[in-house]
mmCIF file of C-alpha atoms (C1' of nucleotides) in Angstrom:
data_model
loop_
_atom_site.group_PDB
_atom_site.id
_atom_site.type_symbol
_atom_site.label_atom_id
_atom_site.label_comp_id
_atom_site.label_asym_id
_atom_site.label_seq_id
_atom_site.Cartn_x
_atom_site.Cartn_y
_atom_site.Cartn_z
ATOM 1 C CA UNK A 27 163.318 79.517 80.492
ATOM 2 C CA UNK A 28 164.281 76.022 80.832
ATOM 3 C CA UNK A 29 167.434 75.062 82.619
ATOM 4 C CA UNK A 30 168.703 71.575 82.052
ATOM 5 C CA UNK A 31 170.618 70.061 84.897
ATOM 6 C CA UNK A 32 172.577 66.765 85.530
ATOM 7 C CA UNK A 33 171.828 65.073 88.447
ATOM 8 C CA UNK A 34 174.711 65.838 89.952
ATOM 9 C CA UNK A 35 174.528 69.726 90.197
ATOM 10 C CA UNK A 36 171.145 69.120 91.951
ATOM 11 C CA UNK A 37 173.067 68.446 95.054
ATOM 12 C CA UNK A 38 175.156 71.192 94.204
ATOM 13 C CA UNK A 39 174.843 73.928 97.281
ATOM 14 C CA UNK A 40 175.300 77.487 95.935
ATOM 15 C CA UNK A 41 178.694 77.868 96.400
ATOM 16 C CA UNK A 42 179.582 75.092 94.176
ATOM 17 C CA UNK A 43 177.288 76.711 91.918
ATOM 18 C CA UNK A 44 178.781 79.676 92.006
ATOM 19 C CA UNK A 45 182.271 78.008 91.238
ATOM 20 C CA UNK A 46 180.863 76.367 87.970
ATOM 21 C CA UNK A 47 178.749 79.305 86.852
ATOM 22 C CA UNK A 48 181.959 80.892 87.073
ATOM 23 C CA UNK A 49 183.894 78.253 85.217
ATOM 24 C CA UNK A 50 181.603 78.643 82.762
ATOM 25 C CA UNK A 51 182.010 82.511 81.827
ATOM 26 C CA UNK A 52 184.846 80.867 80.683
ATOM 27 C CA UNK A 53 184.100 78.312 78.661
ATOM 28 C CA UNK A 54 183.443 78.352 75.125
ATOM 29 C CA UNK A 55 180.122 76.429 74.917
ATOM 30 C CA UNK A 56 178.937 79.564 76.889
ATOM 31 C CA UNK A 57 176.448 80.799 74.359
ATOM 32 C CA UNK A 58 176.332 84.885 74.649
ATOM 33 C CA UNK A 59 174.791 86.084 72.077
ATOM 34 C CA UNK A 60 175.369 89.147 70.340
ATOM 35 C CA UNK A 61 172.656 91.263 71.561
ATOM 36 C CA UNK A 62 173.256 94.049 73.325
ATOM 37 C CA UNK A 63 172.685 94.043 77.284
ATOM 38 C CA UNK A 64 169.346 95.466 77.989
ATOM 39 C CA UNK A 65 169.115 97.408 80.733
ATOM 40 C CA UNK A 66 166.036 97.823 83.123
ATOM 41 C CA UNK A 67 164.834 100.279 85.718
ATOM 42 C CA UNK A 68 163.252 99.282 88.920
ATOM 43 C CA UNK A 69 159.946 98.137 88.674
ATOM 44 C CA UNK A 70 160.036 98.814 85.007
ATOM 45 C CA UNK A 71 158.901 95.128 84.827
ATOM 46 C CA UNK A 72 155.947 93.681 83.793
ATOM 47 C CA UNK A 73 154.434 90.227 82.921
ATOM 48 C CA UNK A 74 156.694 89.479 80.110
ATOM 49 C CA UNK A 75 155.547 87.017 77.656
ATOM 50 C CA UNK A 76 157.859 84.322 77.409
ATOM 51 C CA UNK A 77 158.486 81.826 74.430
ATOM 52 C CA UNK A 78 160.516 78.560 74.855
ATOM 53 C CA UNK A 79 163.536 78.711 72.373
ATOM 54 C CA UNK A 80 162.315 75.967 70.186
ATOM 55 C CA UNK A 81 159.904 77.883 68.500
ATOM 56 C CA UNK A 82 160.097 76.310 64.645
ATOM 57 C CA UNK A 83 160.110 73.045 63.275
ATOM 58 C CA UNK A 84 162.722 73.953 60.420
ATOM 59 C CA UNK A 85 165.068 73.962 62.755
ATOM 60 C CA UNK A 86 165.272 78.124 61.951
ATOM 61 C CA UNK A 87 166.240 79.151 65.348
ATOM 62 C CA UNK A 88 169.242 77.324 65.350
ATOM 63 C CA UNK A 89 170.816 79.304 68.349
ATOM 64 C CA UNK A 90 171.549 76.164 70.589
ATOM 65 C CA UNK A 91 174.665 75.192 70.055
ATOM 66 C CA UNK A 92 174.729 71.335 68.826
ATOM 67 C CA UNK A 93 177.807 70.664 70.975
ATOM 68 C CA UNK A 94 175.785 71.218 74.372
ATOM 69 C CA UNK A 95 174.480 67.459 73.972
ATOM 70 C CA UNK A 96 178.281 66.649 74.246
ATOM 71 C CA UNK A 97 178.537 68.432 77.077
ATOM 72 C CA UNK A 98 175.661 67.643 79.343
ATOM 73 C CA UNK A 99 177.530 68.625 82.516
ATOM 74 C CA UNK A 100 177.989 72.244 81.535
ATOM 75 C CA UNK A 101 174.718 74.031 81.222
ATOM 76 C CA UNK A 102 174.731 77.113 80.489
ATOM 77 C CA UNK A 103 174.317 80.030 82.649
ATOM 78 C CA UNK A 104 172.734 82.542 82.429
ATOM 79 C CA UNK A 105 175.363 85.515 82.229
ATOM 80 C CA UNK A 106 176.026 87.110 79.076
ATOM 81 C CA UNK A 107 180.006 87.610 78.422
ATOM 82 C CA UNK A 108 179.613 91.197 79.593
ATOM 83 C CA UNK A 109 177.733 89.437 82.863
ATOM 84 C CA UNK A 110 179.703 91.027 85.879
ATOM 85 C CA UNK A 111 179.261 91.616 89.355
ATOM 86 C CA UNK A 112 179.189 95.116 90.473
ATOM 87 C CA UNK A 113 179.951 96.436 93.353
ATOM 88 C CA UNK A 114 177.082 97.377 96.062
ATOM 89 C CA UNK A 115 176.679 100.432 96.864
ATOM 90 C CA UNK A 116 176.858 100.930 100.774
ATOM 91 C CA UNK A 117 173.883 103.147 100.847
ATOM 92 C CA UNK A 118 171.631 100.561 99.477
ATOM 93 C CA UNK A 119 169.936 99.570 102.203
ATOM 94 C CA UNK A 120 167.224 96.989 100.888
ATOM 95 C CA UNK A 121 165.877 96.682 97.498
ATOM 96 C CA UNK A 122 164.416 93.248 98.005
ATOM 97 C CA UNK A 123 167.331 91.737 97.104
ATOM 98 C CA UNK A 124 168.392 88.688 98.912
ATOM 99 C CA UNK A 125 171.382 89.440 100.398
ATOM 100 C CA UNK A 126 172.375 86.082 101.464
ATOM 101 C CA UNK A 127 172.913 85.520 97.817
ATOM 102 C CA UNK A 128 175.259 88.243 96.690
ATOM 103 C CA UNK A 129 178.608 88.322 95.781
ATOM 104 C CA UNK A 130 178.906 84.935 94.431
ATOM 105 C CA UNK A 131 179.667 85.836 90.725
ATOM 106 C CA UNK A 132 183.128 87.346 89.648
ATOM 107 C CA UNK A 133 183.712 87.377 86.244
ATOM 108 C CA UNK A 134 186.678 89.524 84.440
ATOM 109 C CA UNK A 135 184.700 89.029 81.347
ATOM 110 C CA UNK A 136 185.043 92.167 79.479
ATOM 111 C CA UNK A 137 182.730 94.958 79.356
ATOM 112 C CA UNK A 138 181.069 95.876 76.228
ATOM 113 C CA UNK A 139 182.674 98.946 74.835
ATOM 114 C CA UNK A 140 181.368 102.212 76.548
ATOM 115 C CA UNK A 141 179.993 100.614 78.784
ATOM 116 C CA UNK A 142 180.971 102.445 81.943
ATOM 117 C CA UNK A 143 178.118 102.028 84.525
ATOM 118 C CA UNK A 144 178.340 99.826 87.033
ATOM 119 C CA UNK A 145 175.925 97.636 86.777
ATOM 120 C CA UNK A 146 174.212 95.156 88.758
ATOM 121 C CA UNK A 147 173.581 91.694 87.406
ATOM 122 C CA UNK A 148 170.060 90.474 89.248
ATOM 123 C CA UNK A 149 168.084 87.259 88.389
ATOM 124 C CA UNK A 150 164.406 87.776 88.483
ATOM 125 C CA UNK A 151 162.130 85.331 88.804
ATOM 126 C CA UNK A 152 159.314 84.675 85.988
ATOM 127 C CA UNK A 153 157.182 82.907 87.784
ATOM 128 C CA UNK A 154 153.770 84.398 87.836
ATOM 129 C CA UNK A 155 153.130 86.667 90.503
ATOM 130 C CA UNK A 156 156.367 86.354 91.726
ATOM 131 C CA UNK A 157 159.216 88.410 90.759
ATOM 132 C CA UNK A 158 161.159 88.067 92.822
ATOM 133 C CA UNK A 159 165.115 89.129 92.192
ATOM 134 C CA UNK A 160 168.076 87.637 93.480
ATOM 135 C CA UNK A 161 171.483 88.391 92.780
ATOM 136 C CA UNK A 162 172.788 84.903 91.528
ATOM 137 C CA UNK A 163 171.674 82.395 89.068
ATOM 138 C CA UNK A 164 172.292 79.416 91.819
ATOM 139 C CA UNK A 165 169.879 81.696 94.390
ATOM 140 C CA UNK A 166 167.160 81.753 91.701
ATOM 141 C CA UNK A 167 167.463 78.589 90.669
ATOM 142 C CA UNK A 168 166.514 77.467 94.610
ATOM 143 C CA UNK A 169 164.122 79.905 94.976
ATOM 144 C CA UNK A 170 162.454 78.379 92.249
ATOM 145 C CA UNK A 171 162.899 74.671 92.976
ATOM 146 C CA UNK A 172 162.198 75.298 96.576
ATOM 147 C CA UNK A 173 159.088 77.910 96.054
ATOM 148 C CA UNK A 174 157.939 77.077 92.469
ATOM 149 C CA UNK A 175 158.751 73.640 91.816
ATOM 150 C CA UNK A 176 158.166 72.671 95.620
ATOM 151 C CA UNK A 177 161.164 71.061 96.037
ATOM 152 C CA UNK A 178 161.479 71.815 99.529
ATOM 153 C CA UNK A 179 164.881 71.079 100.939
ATOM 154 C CA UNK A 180 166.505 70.047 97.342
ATOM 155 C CA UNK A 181 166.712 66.438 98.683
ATOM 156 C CA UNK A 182 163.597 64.710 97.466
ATOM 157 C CA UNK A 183 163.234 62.974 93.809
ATOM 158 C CA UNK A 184 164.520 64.719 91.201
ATOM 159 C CA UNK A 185 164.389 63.904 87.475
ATOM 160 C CA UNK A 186 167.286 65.236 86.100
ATOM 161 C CA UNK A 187 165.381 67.688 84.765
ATOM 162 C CA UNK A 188 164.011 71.457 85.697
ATOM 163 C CA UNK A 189 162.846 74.604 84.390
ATOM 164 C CA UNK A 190 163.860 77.721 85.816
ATOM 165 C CA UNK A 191 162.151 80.931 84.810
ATOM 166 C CA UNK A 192 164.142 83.468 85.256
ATOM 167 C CA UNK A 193 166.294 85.865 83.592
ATOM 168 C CA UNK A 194 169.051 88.221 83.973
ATOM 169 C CA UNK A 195 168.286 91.710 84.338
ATOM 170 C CA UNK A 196 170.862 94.379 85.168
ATOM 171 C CA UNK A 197 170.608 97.421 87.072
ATOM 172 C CA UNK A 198 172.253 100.604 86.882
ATOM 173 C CA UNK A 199 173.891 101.025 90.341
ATOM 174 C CA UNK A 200 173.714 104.919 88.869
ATOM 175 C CA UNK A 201 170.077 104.765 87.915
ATOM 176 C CA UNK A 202 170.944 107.278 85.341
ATOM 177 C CA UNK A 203 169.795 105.176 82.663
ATOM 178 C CA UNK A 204 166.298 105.206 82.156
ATOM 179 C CA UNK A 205 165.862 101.863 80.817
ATOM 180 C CA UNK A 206 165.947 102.841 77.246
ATOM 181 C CA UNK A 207 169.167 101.197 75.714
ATOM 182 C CA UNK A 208 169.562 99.724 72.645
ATOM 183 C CA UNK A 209 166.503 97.717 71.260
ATOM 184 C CA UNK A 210 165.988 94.358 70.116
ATOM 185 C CA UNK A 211 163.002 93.521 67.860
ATOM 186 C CA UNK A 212 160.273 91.672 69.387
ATOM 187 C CA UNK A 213 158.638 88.706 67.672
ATOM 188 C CA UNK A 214 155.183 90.006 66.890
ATOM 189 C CA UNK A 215 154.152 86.500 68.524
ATOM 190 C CA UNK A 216 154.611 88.200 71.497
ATOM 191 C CA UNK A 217 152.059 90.231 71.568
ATOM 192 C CA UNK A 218 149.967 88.102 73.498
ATOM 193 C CA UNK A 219 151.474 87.322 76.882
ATOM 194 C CA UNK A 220 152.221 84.075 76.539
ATOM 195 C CA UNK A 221 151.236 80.936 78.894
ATOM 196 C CA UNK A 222 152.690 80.729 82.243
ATOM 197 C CA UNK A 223 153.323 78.173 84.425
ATOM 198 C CA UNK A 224 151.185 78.621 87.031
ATOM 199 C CA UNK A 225 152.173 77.693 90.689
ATOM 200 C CA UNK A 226 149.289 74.804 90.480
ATOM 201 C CA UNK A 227 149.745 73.763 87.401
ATOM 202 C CA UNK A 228 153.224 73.173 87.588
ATOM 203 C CA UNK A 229 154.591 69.502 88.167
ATOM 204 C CA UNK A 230 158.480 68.654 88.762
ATOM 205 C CA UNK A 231 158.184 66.757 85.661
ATOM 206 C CA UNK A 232 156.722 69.301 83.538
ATOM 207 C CA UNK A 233 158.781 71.295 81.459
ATOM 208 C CA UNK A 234 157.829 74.319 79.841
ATOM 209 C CA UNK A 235 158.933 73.745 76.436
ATOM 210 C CA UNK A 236 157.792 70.311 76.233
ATOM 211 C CA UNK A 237 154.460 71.725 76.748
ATOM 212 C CA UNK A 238 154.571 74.023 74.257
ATOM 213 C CA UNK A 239 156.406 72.625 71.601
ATOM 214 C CA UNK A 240 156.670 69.133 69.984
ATOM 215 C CA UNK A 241 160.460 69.489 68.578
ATOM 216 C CA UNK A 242 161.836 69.384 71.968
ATOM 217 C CA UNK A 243 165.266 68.488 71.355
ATOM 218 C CA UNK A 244 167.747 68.854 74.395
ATOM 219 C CA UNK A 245 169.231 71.774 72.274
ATOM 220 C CA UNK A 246 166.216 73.920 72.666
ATOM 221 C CA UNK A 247 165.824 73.146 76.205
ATOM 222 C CA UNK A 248 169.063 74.915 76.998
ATOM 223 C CA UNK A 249 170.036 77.610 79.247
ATOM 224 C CA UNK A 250 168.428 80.652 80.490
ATOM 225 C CA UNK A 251 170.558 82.559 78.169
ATOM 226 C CA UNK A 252 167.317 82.280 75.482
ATOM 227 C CA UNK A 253 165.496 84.906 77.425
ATOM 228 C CA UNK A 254 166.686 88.403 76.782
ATOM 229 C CA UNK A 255 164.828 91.451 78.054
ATOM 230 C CA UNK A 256 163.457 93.947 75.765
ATOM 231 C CA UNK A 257 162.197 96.975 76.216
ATOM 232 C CA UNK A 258 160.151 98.646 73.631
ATOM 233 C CA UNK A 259 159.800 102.158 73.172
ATOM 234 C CA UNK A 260 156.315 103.095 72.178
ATOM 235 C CA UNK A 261 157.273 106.423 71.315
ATOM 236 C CA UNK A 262 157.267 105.215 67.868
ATOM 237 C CA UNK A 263 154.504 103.349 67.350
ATOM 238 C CA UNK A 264 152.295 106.212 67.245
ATOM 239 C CA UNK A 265 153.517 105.758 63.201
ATOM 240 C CA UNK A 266 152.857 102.376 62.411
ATOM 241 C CA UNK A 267 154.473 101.718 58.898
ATOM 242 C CA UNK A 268 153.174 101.446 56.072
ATOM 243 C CA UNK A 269 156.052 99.456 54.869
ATOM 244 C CA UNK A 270 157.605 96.971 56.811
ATOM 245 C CA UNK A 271 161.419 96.332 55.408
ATOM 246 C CA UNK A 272 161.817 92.853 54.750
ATOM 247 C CA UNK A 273 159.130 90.447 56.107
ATOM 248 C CA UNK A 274 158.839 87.309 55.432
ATOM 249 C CA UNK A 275 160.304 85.952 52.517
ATOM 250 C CA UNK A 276 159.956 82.280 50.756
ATOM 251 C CA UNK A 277 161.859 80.870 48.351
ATOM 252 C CA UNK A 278 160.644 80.023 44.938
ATOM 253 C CA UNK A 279 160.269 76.872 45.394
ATOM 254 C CA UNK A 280 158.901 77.384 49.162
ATOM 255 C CA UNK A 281 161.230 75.320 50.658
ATOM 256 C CA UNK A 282 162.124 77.397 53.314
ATOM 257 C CA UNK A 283 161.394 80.588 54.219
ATOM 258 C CA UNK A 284 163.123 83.941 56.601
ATOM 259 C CA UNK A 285 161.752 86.184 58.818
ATOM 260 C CA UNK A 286 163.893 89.364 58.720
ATOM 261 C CA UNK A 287 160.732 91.478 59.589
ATOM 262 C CA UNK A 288 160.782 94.471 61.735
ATOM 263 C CA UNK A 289 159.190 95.317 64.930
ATOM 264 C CA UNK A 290 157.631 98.267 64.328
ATOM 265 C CA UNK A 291 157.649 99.290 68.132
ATOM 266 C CA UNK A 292 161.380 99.345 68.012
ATOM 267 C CA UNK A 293 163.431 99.841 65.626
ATOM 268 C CA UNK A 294 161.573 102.952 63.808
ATOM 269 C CA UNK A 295 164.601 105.366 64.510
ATOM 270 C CA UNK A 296 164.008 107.086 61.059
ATOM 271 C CA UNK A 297 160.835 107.915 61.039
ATOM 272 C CA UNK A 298 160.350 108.953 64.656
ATOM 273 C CA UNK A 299 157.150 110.928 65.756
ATOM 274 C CA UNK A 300 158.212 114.468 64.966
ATOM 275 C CA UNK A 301 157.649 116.432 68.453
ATOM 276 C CA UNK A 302 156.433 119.320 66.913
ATOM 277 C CA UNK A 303 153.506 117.808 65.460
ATOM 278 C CA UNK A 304 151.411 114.642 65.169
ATOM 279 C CA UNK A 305 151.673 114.797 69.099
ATOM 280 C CA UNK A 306 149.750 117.469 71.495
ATOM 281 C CA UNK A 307 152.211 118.690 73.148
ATOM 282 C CA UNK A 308 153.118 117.388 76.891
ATOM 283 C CA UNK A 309 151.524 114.259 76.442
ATOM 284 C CA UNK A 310 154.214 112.874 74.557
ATOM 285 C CA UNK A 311 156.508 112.845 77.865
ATOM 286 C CA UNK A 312 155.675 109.585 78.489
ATOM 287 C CA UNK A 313 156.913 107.245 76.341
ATOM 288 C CA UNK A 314 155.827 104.000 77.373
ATOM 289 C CA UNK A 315 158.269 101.918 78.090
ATOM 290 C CA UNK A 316 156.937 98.510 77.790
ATOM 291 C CA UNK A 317 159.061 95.143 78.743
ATOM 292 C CA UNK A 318 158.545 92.211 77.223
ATOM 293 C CA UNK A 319 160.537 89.065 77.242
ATOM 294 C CA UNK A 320 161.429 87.249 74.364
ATOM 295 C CA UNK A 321 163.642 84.593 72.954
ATOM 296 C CA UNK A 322 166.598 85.829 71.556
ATOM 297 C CA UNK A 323 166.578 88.027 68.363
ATOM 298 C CA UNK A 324 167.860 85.257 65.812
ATOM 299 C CA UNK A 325 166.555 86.791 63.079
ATOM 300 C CA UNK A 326 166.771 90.456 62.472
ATOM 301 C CA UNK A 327 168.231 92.048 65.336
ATOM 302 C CA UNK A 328 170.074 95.300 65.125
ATOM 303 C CA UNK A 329 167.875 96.178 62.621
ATOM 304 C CA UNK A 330 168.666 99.746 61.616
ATOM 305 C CA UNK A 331 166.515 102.294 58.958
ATOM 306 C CA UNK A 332 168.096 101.032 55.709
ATOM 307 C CA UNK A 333 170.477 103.010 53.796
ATOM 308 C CA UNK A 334 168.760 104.662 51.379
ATOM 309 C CA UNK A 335 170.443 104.642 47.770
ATOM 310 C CA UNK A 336 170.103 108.455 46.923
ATOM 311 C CA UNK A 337 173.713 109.648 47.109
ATOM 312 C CA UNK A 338 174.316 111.767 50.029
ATOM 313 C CA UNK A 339 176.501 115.240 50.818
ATOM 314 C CA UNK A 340 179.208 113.107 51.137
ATOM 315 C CA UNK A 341 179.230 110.907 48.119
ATOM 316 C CA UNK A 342 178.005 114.542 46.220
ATOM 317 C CA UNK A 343 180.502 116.924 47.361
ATOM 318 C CA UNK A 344 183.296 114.385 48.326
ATOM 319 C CA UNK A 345 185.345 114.488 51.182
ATOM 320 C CA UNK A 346 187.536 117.193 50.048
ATOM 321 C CA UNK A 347 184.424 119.655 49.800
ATOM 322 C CA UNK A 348 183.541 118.665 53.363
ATOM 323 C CA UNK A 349 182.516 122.208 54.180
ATOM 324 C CA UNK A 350 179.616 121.713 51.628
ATOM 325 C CA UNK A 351 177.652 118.767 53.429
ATOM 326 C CA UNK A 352 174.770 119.637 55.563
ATOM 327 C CA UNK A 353 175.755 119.816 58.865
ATOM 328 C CA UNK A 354 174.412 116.342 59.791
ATOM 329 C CA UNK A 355 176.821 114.550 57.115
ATOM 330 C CA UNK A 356 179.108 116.275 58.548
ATOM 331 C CA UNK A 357 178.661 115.126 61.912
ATOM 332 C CA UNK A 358 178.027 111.896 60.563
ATOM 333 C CA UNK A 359 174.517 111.913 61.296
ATOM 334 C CA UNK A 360 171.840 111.171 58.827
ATOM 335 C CA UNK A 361 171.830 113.303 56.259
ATOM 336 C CA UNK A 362 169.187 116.184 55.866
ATOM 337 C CA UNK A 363 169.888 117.680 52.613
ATOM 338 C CA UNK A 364 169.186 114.891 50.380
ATOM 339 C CA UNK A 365 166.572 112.809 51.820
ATOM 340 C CA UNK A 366 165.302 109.643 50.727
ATOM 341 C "C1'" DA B 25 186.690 99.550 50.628
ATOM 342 C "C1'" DA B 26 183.493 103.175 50.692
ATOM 343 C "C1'" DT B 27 179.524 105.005 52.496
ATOM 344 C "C1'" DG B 28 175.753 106.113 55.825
ATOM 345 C "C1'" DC B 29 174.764 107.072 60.279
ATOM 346 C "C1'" DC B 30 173.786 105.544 65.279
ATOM 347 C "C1'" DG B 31 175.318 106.145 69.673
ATOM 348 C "C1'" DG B 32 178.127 108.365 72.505
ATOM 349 C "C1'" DG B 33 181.342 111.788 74.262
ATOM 350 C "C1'" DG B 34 183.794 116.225 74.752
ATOM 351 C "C1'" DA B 35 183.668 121.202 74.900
ATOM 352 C "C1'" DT C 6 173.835 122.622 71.898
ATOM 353 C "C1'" DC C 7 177.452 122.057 68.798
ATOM 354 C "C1'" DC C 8 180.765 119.252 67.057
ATOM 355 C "C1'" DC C 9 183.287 115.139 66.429
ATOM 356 C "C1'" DC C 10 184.156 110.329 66.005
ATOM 357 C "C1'" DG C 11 184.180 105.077 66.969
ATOM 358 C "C1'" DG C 12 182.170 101.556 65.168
ATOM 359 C "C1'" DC C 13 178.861 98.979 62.748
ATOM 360 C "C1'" DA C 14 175.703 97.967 58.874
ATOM 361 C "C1'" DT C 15 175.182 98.380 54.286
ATOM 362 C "C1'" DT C 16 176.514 98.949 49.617
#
DNA sequence: AATGCCGGGGA
DNA sequence: TCCCCGGCATT
């Protein structure tokens, strides 16, 4: 992800970039969007692919928000509304965390609802071969100027300009979670890692997304908020189907056209693989948890099985004849007696 | 506004 | 596991 910076936060140490980061939870041109937080385990990572923001000409993904341009001295950060620091546990001895770099980030931002696990909000590096986590977005940023970019010592020539890979990633302090929250829909461009920058290849003038894409506005080339984590459960793609809802879609006169497909890794919740068949038993413990890193669901995110228009217990029997639904109408659960 | 139902929680 | 419900998407 590519995180624009005035020259003047370049100087910034950590602390002061701390204090704006945290200034910025604040501020309204903080951009969180409405996806809900991803969770990760421990070493649940992989390579993620990565896309820059910009990704169509048409102006589609219009997630940056135009006012950023008037605002160049507030970039944003890369914490989520719901971003907050959670308390470390004392019996956490190392987890390869940088502990220099802790305990920067307060925010009172409020929690998602039901949310109740303390979480830990980590930045991990993208870099190839690198991975490496710290706990705020200032630490990450100089680990990768100072490692990646090879801006030893912060001092030397800077452009104004740098891309920092890295994203937010938050970790159970309960580890109960396996990992497996709610889904977002991965762009089926993603299938193929995408290009990294290498550690070679890399120049302090080269940004990722100009490499990449032509329309490189300053709005795409916003904050590291673009990257969201995504875990896809490949428990369900053992069903690939037939019928993809929605898809792309062009207007008559093929003007424009939207995406509203849907992944089929992810968001197959009605038509899951049936444990008692279609799957030898035991094997089917492992579902795959695969993570992959994309830019943020604009287009069909919470994407859900669609209603379907055959009228249900409840519509049938009405609520006053609640006793007559199937059980799962009455628990509010997808109905089983009149299935689409 | 009504309906369908996911995700989560309590017992 | 059963049961319920908040809340959201869809109609």
């Amino acid at each position: 992800m590519c995180f624009r910076k005035s020259s003047e936060e370049l100087d910034m140490d950590k602390v002061t970039a701390a204090m704006v980061l945290t200034s910025l939870s604040t501020s309204p041109l903080v951009r969180s969007p409405p996806v809900r937080p991803n969770e990760s385990l421990n070493g649940s990572w992989k390579e993620g692919g990565f896309v820059p923001s910009s990704t169509s000409s048409s102006g589609y993904w219009s997630w940056n928000a135009p006012s950023d341009q008037s605002n160049p001295s507030t970039p944003s950060p890369p914490l989520s509304a719901d971003s907050f620091k959670a308390f470390r546990t004392p019996s956490q001895p190392d987890d390869g965390i940088d502990e220099a770099e802790t305990s920067n980030l307060l925010f009172d931002e409020p929690i998602p609802r039901k949310r109740k696990n303390s979480m830990k909000v980590m930045f991990k590096c993208l870099w190839k071969n690198c991975g490496k986590v710290l706990s705020t977005a200032a630490g990450i940023q100089k680990h990768i100027r100072t490692i990646h970019l090879g801006r030893v010592g912060e001092s030397d020539y800077s452009d104004g300009e740098e891309d920092f890979y890295y994203t937010e990633i938050r970790l159970n302090t309960d580890s109960v979670a396996d990992g497996l929250s709610s889904l977002s829909p991965v762009s089926p461009s993603l299938a193929s890692p995408p290009s990294f920058p290498t550690q070679d290849a890399i120049r302090p003038e080269t940004s990722c997304a100009k490499t990449e894409t032509k329309l490189m506005t300053p709005l795409s080339r916003s904050a590291p908020t673009n990257l969201y984590l995504v875990h896809t459960d490949h428990a369900y793609q053992a069903t690939p189907p037939v019928n993809i809802p929605g898809s792309a879609k062009f207007t008559p006169n093929g003007s424009s056209f939207s995406i509203s497909w849907q992944s089929p890794p992810v968001t197959f919740t009605g038509i899951p693989v049936s444990p008692t068949h279609n799957r030898p038993a035991g094997s089917g413990e492992q579902k795959q948890s695969h993570t992959v890193l994309s830019s943020p669901p604009r287009v069909a995110f919470g994407l859900r099985k669609p209603r379907g228009e055959g009228k249900k217990c409840r519509k049938v029997y009405g609520m006053e004849n609640r006793d007559m639904w199937c059980t799962a109408c009455r628990w509010k659960k997808a109905c089983q007696r009149f299935i689409d």
